[in-house]
mmCIF file of C-alpha atoms in Angstrom:
data_model
loop_
_atom_site.group_PDB
_atom_site.id
_atom_site.type_symbol
_atom_site.label_atom_id
_atom_site.label_comp_id
_atom_site.label_asym_id
_atom_site.label_seq_id
_atom_site.Cartn_x
_atom_site.Cartn_y
_atom_site.Cartn_z
ATOM 1 C CA MET A 1 -27.959 9.748 12.480
ATOM 2 C CA VAL A 2 -24.229 9.219 12.161
ATOM 3 C CA ARG A 3 -23.247 9.893 15.912
ATOM 4 C CA ASP A 4 -26.575 6.885 16.541
ATOM 5 C CA ARG A 5 -25.497 4.807 14.131
ATOM 6 C CA ALA A 6 -21.451 4.448 15.047
ATOM 7 C CA THR A 7 -22.990 4.270 18.626
ATOM 8 C CA MET A 8 -25.212 0.917 17.477
ATOM 9 C CA ILE A 9 -21.937 -0.631 15.425
ATOM 10 C CA VAL A 10 -20.497 -0.195 19.091
ATOM 11 C CA GLU A 11 -22.930 -1.775 21.177
ATOM 12 C CA VAL A 12 -22.976 -4.710 18.450
ATOM 13 C CA PHE A 13 -19.469 -5.426 18.374
ATOM 14 C CA ASN A 14 -19.232 -5.335 22.388
ATOM 15 C CA GLU A 15 -21.726 -7.993 22.136
ATOM 16 C CA MET A 16 -19.868 -10.365 19.304
ATOM 17 C CA GLY A 17 -16.654 -9.826 21.644
ATOM 18 C CA HIS A 18 -15.117 -8.183 19.285
ATOM 19 C CA ASP A 19 -10.967 -8.169 19.289
ATOM 20 C CA ALA A 20 -10.008 -4.961 17.990
ATOM 21 C CA GLN A 21 -11.157 -2.649 15.209
ATOM 22 C CA ALA A 22 -9.028 -0.742 12.708
ATOM 23 C CA ILE A 23 -9.598 3.386 12.328
ATOM 24 C CA GLY A 24 -10.206 4.120 8.261
ATOM 25 C CA GLU A 25 -11.114 7.059 7.014
ATOM 26 C CA ARG A 26 -15.030 7.174 7.070
ATOM 27 C CA ASP A 27 -15.088 6.822 11.196
ATOM 28 C CA LEU A 28 -12.421 9.936 11.359
ATOM 29 C CA ALA A 29 -15.277 11.667 9.906
ATOM 30 C CA LEU A 30 -17.198 11.666 12.938
ATOM 31 C CA GLY A 31 -14.614 13.833 14.260
ATOM 32 C CA LYS A 32 -11.656 12.947 16.462
ATOM 33 C CA ASP A 33 -13.690 14.032 19.675
ATOM 34 C CA GLU A 34 -16.623 11.914 19.162
ATOM 35 C CA LEU A 35 -14.866 8.941 18.239
ATOM 36 C CA ILE A 36 -12.898 9.241 21.233
ATOM 37 C CA LYS A 37 -15.760 9.364 23.177
ATOM 38 C CA LEU A 38 -17.078 6.604 20.951
ATOM 39 C CA ALA A 39 -13.832 3.782 21.734
ATOM 40 C CA SER A 40 -14.214 4.560 25.824
ATOM 41 C CA LYS A 41 -17.781 2.781 25.193
ATOM 42 C CA ALA A 42 -15.915 -0.022 23.427
ATOM 43 C CA LYS A 43 -15.113 -3.219 25.126
ATOM 44 C CA PHE A 44 -12.192 -3.944 22.506
ATOM 45 C CA PRO A 45 -9.572 -1.098 21.547
ATOM 46 C CA PHE A 46 -9.548 1.175 18.337
ATOM 47 C CA LEU A 47 -6.291 0.773 16.411
ATOM 48 C CA ALA A 48 -4.599 3.452 14.438
ATOM 49 C CA SER A 49 -1.004 3.149 14.454
ATOM 50 C CA ASN A 50 0.194 6.029 12.590
ATOM 51 C CA LEU A 51 -2.402 8.386 12.996
ATOM 52 C CA VAL A 52 -1.179 11.131 15.601
ATOM 53 C CA ASP A 53 -1.656 14.228 16.632
ATOM 54 C CA ALA A 54 -0.513 17.076 13.989
ATOM 55 C CA ALA A 55 0.864 19.388 16.651
ATOM 56 C CA SER A 56 2.147 16.711 19.342
ATOM 57 C CA GLN A 57 2.788 13.568 16.576
ATOM 58 C CA LYS A 58 1.098 11.686 20.002
ATOM 59 C CA VAL A 59 -0.500 8.737 18.652
ATOM 60 C CA VAL A 60 -4.109 9.281 19.121
ATOM 61 C CA PHE A 61 -6.205 5.637 19.973
ATOM 62 C CA LYS A 62 -3.909 2.595 21.066
ATOM 63 C CA GLU A 63 -1.297 1.161 18.566
ATOM 64 C CA ARG A 64 -1.408 -2.503 19.152
ATOM 65 C CA VAL A 65 -2.926 -4.831 21.534
ATOM 66 C CA ILE A 66 -2.159 -8.783 21.844
ATOM 67 C CA VAL A 67 -4.792 -10.812 21.896
ATOM 68 C CA LYS A 68 -4.695 -14.506 23.371
ATOM 69 C CA LYS A 69 -6.547 -17.571 21.736
ATOM 70 C CA ASP A 70 -5.834 -20.628 22.659
ATOM 71 C CA GLY A 71 -2.886 -20.322 24.209
ATOM 72 C CA VAL A 72 -1.146 -18.518 20.759
ATOM 73 C CA ASN A 73 -0.699 -14.751 21.513
ATOM 74 C CA ILE A 74 -2.029 -13.018 18.396
ATOM 75 C CA GLY A 75 -0.012 -9.125 17.880
ATOM 76 C CA VAL A 76 -2.460 -6.757 15.930
ATOM 77 C CA PHE A 77 -1.537 -3.576 14.820
ATOM 78 C CA ALA A 78 -3.171 -1.259 12.181
ATOM 79 C CA LEU A 79 -2.610 0.973 9.304
ATOM 80 C CA LEU A 80 -4.573 3.551 7.760
ATOM 81 C CA SER A 81 -3.447 4.667 4.081
ATOM 82 C CA PRO A 82 -2.721 8.532 3.199
ATOM 83 C CA MET A 83 -4.367 7.490 -0.248
ATOM 84 C CA ALA A 84 -7.649 6.598 2.222
ATOM 85 C CA THR A 85 -7.605 10.426 2.906
ATOM 86 C CA GLU A 86 -6.194 12.373 -0.036
ATOM 87 C CA ARG A 87 -9.747 13.237 -1.194
ATOM 88 C CA THR A 88 -11.458 14.350 1.716
ATOM 89 C CA ASP A 89 -10.131 16.700 4.955
ATOM 90 C CA VAL A 90 -11.076 14.673 8.023
ATOM 91 C CA LEU A 91 -7.264 14.625 8.694
ATOM 92 C CA SER A 92 -6.650 19.039 8.920
ATOM 93 C CA LYS A 93 -9.999 19.350 9.862
ATOM 94 C CA ASN A 94 -8.925 17.362 12.945
ATOM 95 C CA GLY A 95 -6.030 18.860 13.360
ATOM 96 C CA LEU A 96 -4.510 14.928 12.628
ATOM 97 C CA ALA A 97 -1.261 13.755 10.349
ATOM 98 C CA LEU A 98 -0.293 10.063 9.352
ATOM 99 C CA LEU A 99 3.259 8.657 9.813
ATOM 100 C CA ASP A 100 5.123 6.654 7.431
ATOM 101 C CA MET A 101 3.329 2.973 6.964
ATOM 102 C CA ASN A 102 6.327 1.117 6.604
ATOM 103 C CA LEU A 103 8.390 2.462 9.566
ATOM 104 C CA VAL A 104 5.682 2.422 12.139
ATOM 105 C CA ALA A 105 5.238 -0.943 10.938
ATOM 106 C CA ARG A 106 8.835 -2.479 11.746
ATOM 107 C CA THR A 107 8.387 -0.462 14.879
ATOM 108 C CA GLN A 108 4.810 -1.963 15.839
ATOM 109 C CA VAL A 109 5.886 -5.876 14.491
ATOM 110 C CA ALA A 110 9.430 -4.841 17.025
ATOM 111 C CA ALA A 111 7.653 -4.426 19.730
ATOM 112 C CA LEU A 112 5.295 -7.041 19.762
ATOM 113 C CA LYS A 113 7.714 -9.275 19.145
ATOM 114 C CA THR A 114 9.219 -8.089 22.117
ATOM 115 C CA GLU A 115 5.993 -8.304 24.222
ATOM 116 C CA GLY A 116 5.399 -12.174 23.324
ATOM 117 C CA ALA A 117 3.576 -12.090 20.195
ATOM 118 C CA ASP A 118 3.567 -15.846 18.708
ATOM 119 C CA VAL A 119 1.853 -14.216 15.121
ATOM 120 C CA ILE A 120 1.428 -10.656 14.120
ATOM 121 C CA VAL A 121 -1.534 -9.381 12.610
ATOM 122 C CA CYS A 122 -2.092 -5.975 10.723
ATOM 123 C CA LEU A 123 -5.408 -4.260 10.117
ATOM 124 C CA GLY A 124 -4.917 -2.592 6.738
ATOM 125 C CA HIS A 125 -7.261 0.273 5.829
ATOM 126 C CA ILE A 126 -4.588 0.300 2.887
ATOM 127 C CA ALA A 127 -4.740 -0.660 -1.055
ATOM 128 C CA GLN A 128 -3.450 -4.098 -2.355
ATOM 129 C CA GLU A 129 -0.633 -3.014 -4.014
ATOM 130 C CA GLU A 130 -0.281 -1.174 -0.556
ATOM 131 C CA ALA A 131 -0.389 -4.493 1.478
ATOM 132 C CA SER A 132 2.352 -6.682 -0.897
ATOM 133 C CA GLU A 133 4.725 -3.482 -0.629
ATOM 134 C CA LEU A 134 4.001 -3.475 3.286
ATOM 135 C CA ALA A 135 5.070 -7.607 3.147
ATOM 136 C CA ARG A 136 7.981 -7.002 1.404
ATOM 137 C CA SER A 137 9.200 -4.423 3.170
ATOM 138 C CA VAL A 138 8.789 -5.228 6.824
ATOM 139 C CA ILE A 139 9.668 -8.951 7.703
ATOM 140 C CA GLY A 140 7.293 -10.862 10.301
ATOM 141 C CA ILE A 141 4.004 -9.627 9.764
ATOM 142 C CA THR A 142 1.985 -13.257 9.362
ATOM 143 C CA ALA A 143 -1.102 -11.569 7.817
ATOM 144 C CA ILE A 144 -2.213 -7.942 6.626
ATOM 145 C CA LEU A 145 -6.107 -8.656 6.692
ATOM 146 C CA GLY A 146 -7.332 -5.819 4.262
ATOM 147 C CA THR A 147 -10.337 -3.343 4.839
ATOM 148 C CA HIS A 148 -10.481 -0.825 2.420
ATOM 149 C CA SER A 149 -9.471 -1.666 -0.919
ATOM 150 C CA GLN A 150 -12.974 -3.562 -1.601
ATOM 151 C CA SER A 151 -11.406 -6.019 -3.689
ATOM 152 C CA LEU A 152 -13.096 -9.639 -3.941
ATOM 153 C CA LEU A 153 -10.030 -12.097 -3.396
ATOM 154 C CA ARG A 154 -10.787 -15.964 -3.518
ATOM 155 C CA TYR A 155 -7.791 -16.786 -1.650
ATOM 156 C CA PRO A 156 -5.158 -14.964 0.091
ATOM 157 C CA ASN A 157 -2.757 -12.927 -2.182
ATOM 158 C CA VAL A 158 0.911 -14.910 -0.637
ATOM 159 C CA VAL A 159 3.791 -12.439 -0.279
ATOM 160 C CA GLY A 160 6.927 -13.895 1.053
ATOM 161 C CA ASN A 161 5.587 -15.310 3.971
ATOM 162 C CA THR A 162 2.634 -13.180 4.695
ATOM 163 C CA TYR A 163 -1.019 -13.585 3.422
ATOM 164 C CA ILE A 164 -3.088 -11.032 2.646
ATOM 165 C CA THR A 165 -6.506 -10.678 2.616
ATOM 166 C CA ASP A 166 -9.168 -8.555 1.826
ATOM 167 C CA ALA A 167 -12.727 -7.833 3.049
ATOM 168 C CA PHE A 168 -14.691 -6.781 0.171
ATOM 169 C CA SER A 169 -17.308 -4.271 0.612
ATOM 170 C CA LYS A 170 -20.748 -3.306 2.885
ATOM 171 C CA ALA A 171 -20.631 -6.954 4.484
ATOM 172 C CA LYS A 172 -21.531 -8.894 1.110
ATOM 173 C CA TYR A 173 -18.660 -11.755 1.980
ATOM 174 C CA PHE A 174 -17.179 -13.145 5.377
ATOM 175 C CA SER A 175 -13.662 -13.544 5.115
ATOM 176 C CA ALA A 176 -11.738 -15.563 6.990
ATOM 177 C CA LEU A 177 -8.273 -16.756 7.893
ATOM 178 C CA THR A 178 -7.996 -19.761 10.393
ATOM 179 C CA LEU A 179 -4.580 -20.145 11.388
ATOM 180 C CA MET A 180 -4.049 -23.611 12.750
ATOM 181 C CA VAL A 181 -1.067 -23.838 15.156
ATOM 182 C CA ARG A 182 0.433 -27.091 16.660
ATOM 183 C CA ASP A 183 0.986 -27.117 19.697
ATOM 184 C CA GLY A 184 4.926 -26.726 21.220
ATOM 185 C CA GLU A 185 5.411 -24.471 17.818
ATOM 186 C CA LYS A 186 7.538 -21.079 18.639
ATOM 187 C CA VAL A 187 8.245 -20.477 15.849
ATOM 188 C CA PHE A 188 5.162 -20.593 13.249
ATOM 189 C CA THR A 189 5.066 -20.886 9.161
ATOM 190 C CA PHE A 190 1.860 -21.525 7.737
ATOM 191 C CA ALA A 191 0.756 -23.303 4.783
ATOM 192 C CA ASP A 192 -2.719 -23.497 2.706
ATOM 193 C CA PRO A 193 -3.671 -26.771 2.481
ATOM 194 C CA ASN A 194 -6.574 -25.539 0.023
ATOM 195 C CA ARG A 195 -4.147 -24.000 -2.542
ATOM 196 C CA ARG A 196 -2.765 -27.154 -4.523
ATOM 197 C CA ALA A 197 -6.921 -27.479 -5.388
ATOM 198 C CA VAL A 198 -6.956 -23.485 -6.433
ATOM 199 C CA LEU A 199 -4.047 -23.988 -8.533
ATOM 200 C CA GLU A 200 -4.824 -27.032 -9.824
ATOM 201 C CA GLY A 201 -8.116 -26.096 -10.958
ATOM 202 C CA ASP A 202 -6.676 -22.561 -11.936
ATOM 203 C CA ILE A 203 -4.315 -24.696 -14.439
ATOM 204 C CA GLN A 204 -7.011 -27.150 -15.578
ATOM 205 C CA GLU A 205 -9.325 -23.464 -16.799
ATOM 206 C CA ILE A 206 -6.277 -21.749 -18.020
ATOM 207 C CA LYS A 207 -5.257 -24.877 -20.267
ATOM 208 C CA THR A 208 -8.874 -25.378 -21.487
ATOM 209 C CA ARG A 209 -8.943 -21.575 -22.424
ATOM 210 C CA ILE A 210 -5.359 -21.747 -24.091
ATOM 211 C CA GLU A 211 -6.917 -24.251 -26.215
ATOM 212 C CA SER A 212 -9.834 -22.277 -27.144
ATOM 213 C CA ARG A 213 -7.935 -19.228 -28.406
ATOM 214 C CA GLN A 214 -5.422 -21.830 -30.476
ATOM 215 C CA GLN A 215 -8.349 -23.419 -31.829
ATOM 216 C CA ALA A 216 -9.994 -20.226 -32.463
ATOM 217 C CA ILE A 217 -6.710 -18.716 -34.281
ATOM 218 C CA LYS A 218 -6.674 -22.322 -36.568
ATOM 219 C CA ASP A 219 -10.192 -21.739 -37.829
ATOM 220 C CA MET A 220 -9.801 -17.518 -38.763
ATOM 221 C CA GLU A 221 -6.104 -19.251 -40.869
ATOM 222 C CA LYS A 222 -8.124 -21.504 -42.086
ATOM 223 C CA ASN A 223 -11.542 -20.152 -43.356
ATOM 224 C CA ASN A 224 -10.385 -16.346 -43.543
ATOM 225 C CA PRO A 225 -6.893 -16.117 -43.740
ATOM 226 C CA GLY A 226 -6.058 -12.758 -43.616
ATOM 227 C CA ALA A 227 -9.339 -11.139 -43.904
ATOM 228 C CA VAL A 228 -10.052 -11.539 -40.080
ATOM 229 C CA ASP A 229 -7.671 -9.966 -37.202
ATOM 230 C CA SER A 230 -6.730 -12.297 -34.757
ATOM 231 C CA SER A 231 -4.090 -10.218 -32.799
ATOM 232 C CA TRP A 232 -6.293 -10.244 -29.648
ATOM 233 C CA PHE A 233 -6.555 -13.609 -29.497
ATOM 234 C CA ALA A 234 -2.898 -14.234 -30.289
ATOM 235 C CA GLU A 235 -1.878 -11.543 -27.312
ATOM 236 C CA ASN A 236 -4.853 -13.158 -25.460
ATOM 237 C CA LEU A 237 -3.372 -16.739 -25.949
ATOM 238 C CA LYS A 238 0.339 -15.148 -24.915
ATOM 239 C CA GLN A 239 -0.940 -13.589 -21.434
ATOM 240 C CA SER A 240 -2.693 -17.088 -20.927
ATOM 241 C CA GLN A 241 0.359 -18.983 -21.301
ATOM 242 C CA GLU A 242 2.716 -16.444 -19.490
ATOM 243 C CA GLU A 243 0.024 -17.275 -16.304
ATOM 244 C CA LEU A 244 0.272 -21.054 -16.838
ATOM 245 C CA ALA A 245 3.673 -21.222 -16.826
ATOM 246 C CA ALA A 246 3.426 -18.768 -13.490
ATOM 247 C CA ARG A 247 0.777 -21.307 -12.010
ATOM 248 C CA GLU A 248 2.641 -24.227 -12.841
ATOM 249 C CA ALA A 249 5.880 -22.751 -10.931
ATOM 250 C CA GLU A 250 4.341 -22.052 -7.510
ATOM 251 C CA LEU A 251 2.323 -25.374 -7.788
ATOM 252 C CA LYS A 252 6.020 -27.269 -8.109
ATOM 253 C CA ALA A 253 7.140 -24.934 -5.637
ATOM 254 C CA LEU A 254 4.520 -25.943 -3.307
ATOM 255 C CA PRO A 255 5.300 -27.988 -0.301
ATOM 256 C CA GLU A 256 3.168 -30.574 1.024
ATOM 257 C CA VAL A 257 0.856 -29.736 3.782
ATOM 258 C CA SER A 258 0.046 -32.667 6.535
ATOM 259 C CA PRO A 259 -3.063 -31.653 8.444
ATOM 260 C CA ASP A 260 -1.804 -34.176 11.197
ATOM 261 C CA SER A 261 1.705 -32.049 11.806
ATOM 262 C CA GLY A 262 3.073 -28.692 11.287
ATOM 263 C CA SER A 263 0.547 -25.316 11.424
ATOM 264 C CA PHE A 264 -1.209 -24.099 8.132
ATOM 265 C CA VAL A 265 -4.112 -21.790 7.414
ATOM 266 C CA THR A 266 -7.547 -21.920 5.789
ATOM 267 C CA TYR A 267 -9.315 -19.368 3.774
ATOM 268 C CA GLU A 268 -12.942 -18.864 3.655
ATOM 269 C CA TYR A 269 -14.655 -16.161 1.930
ATOM 270 C CA PRO A 270 -18.301 -17.100 1.606
ATOM 271 C CA ALA A 271 -21.439 -14.318 0.343
ATOM 272 C CA LEU A 272 -23.619 -13.432 2.620
ATOM 273 C CA SER A 273 -27.064 -13.408 1.525
ATOM 274 C CA LYS A 274 -30.255 -12.356 2.679
ATOM 275 C CA GLU A 275 -31.358 -15.704 2.952
ATOM 276 C CA ILE A 276 -29.212 -16.051 6.487
ATOM 277 C CA ALA A 277 -31.321 -15.605 9.403
ATOM 278 C CA ASP A 278 -30.623 -12.418 11.365
ATOM 279 C CA HIS A 279 -29.264 -12.363 14.583
ATOM 280 C CA ALA A 280 -32.235 -10.973 17.118
ATOM 281 C CA ASP A 281 -30.426 -8.833 19.175
ATOM 282 C CA VAL A 282 -28.584 -7.134 16.479
ATOM 283 C CA LEU A 283 -31.773 -7.155 13.975
ATOM 284 C CA ALA A 284 -33.980 -5.297 16.932
ATOM 285 C CA LYS A 285 -31.130 -2.664 16.663
ATOM 286 C CA VAL A 286 -31.000 -2.135 13.310
ATOM 287 C CA ASN A 287 -34.871 -1.679 13.399
ATOM 288 C CA ALA A 288 -34.737 0.655 16.368
ATOM 289 C CA LEU A 289 -32.613 2.923 14.175
ATOM 290 C CA LYS A 290 -34.396 3.174 10.906
ATOM 291 C CA GLU A 291 -37.505 3.712 13.172
ATOM 292 C CA LYS A 292 -35.709 6.890 14.406
ATOM 293 C CA TYR A 293 -34.414 7.664 10.703
ATOM 294 C CA PRO A 294 -36.666 6.078 8.536
ATOM 295 C CA TYR A 295 -33.765 6.784 5.261
ATOM 296 C CA LEU A 296 -32.274 4.182 6.380
ATOM 297 C CA LYS A 297 -35.238 2.087 5.214
ATOM 298 C CA THR A 298 -34.232 2.869 1.703
ATOM 299 C CA ARG A 299 -30.752 1.472 2.216
ATOM 300 C CA GLU A 300 -30.704 -2.257 2.452
ATOM 301 C CA HIS A 301 -27.121 -2.989 3.629
ATOM 302 C CA HIS A 302 -27.090 -4.472 7.411
#
C-alpha cells in the first residue's frame, strides 16, 4: 500500500509540473532502494543535499537544481534534520547518514551561485529553530521553505535577509511565497509590502490587550485590595509591553516598499477547505487507491 500511494503521489506531482521534492524521514521508510526507483519515475528531482551513503559518504539523491522562472534562475537545495530521524531507524536500516546541515548549506549556496543562481531556496525538512540558526549562520539563502515543524505561520519569520516559512501539515493550508523580481536587477533584496499592515494590526491588538490588563489590575486593587493575586496579569502585561516595543521597533525600521520599483516578496497562507473542488484527474487517482485499499477511506486527508 505504501509503495502504491507513493507512486500515485509522484504521478500527480508529474502532472502538476512539480519542480523539486525534499526527502523526509517518512519517505525513507519506503526504503532507500524503493525510493531510488521512485525517483527515476519522477519528472522532477528528489533533493537531499546532506543525506549520504554511510559507507562511501556519497550523496544518494540529487544535491541541488536550478529552476528557471520568468528569466530568473532559482537555485534549490534540500536539508534533512537529524532531529527528524532520531526517533526512527530509517538511517541505520538503509545504510545512510546525515552530514552537518550548516556546512552542507554553505557548500550548496556557493555552488549554486557559481552555477548562476539569482536567488537561492532551501527546502528544509527541519525545525523552525534550526531554520533560524541556518539563516543566521549561512549567508545567501533567500528563503527557507519549512516542511517538518508543522508550525502555523501567518507570515514568514525574517532572519537577516532570509524568509522562513512552514507548510503546516496534512495539506490543511497552502503556503506560497512569491518573489517579485524587477527586470535588470541582479542583486535581489526583497521586502514584504504587506508587512507594514500586519505590524500595524499586531500593534493595535497588543495595545488593546495592554489596556485590558491594566484595567483588570486597577479593578482588582480597587474592589478587592490584597484579596486577589494579580501577579499573572502583571506578568502578562509586562510580556505584552515587551512585545509591543519589539513590534514598534520593527515597524520604525521597516523600509518603504513601492510596487513600482525594487523587488519584493508576498506571502499567502490560505486554508484548504473541503469546499474547494478537487482536480478531476487527481481525485480519480485518489479514489482508485481507496478502492484498492479500503483502509484509506477512513482517512480523509487528501
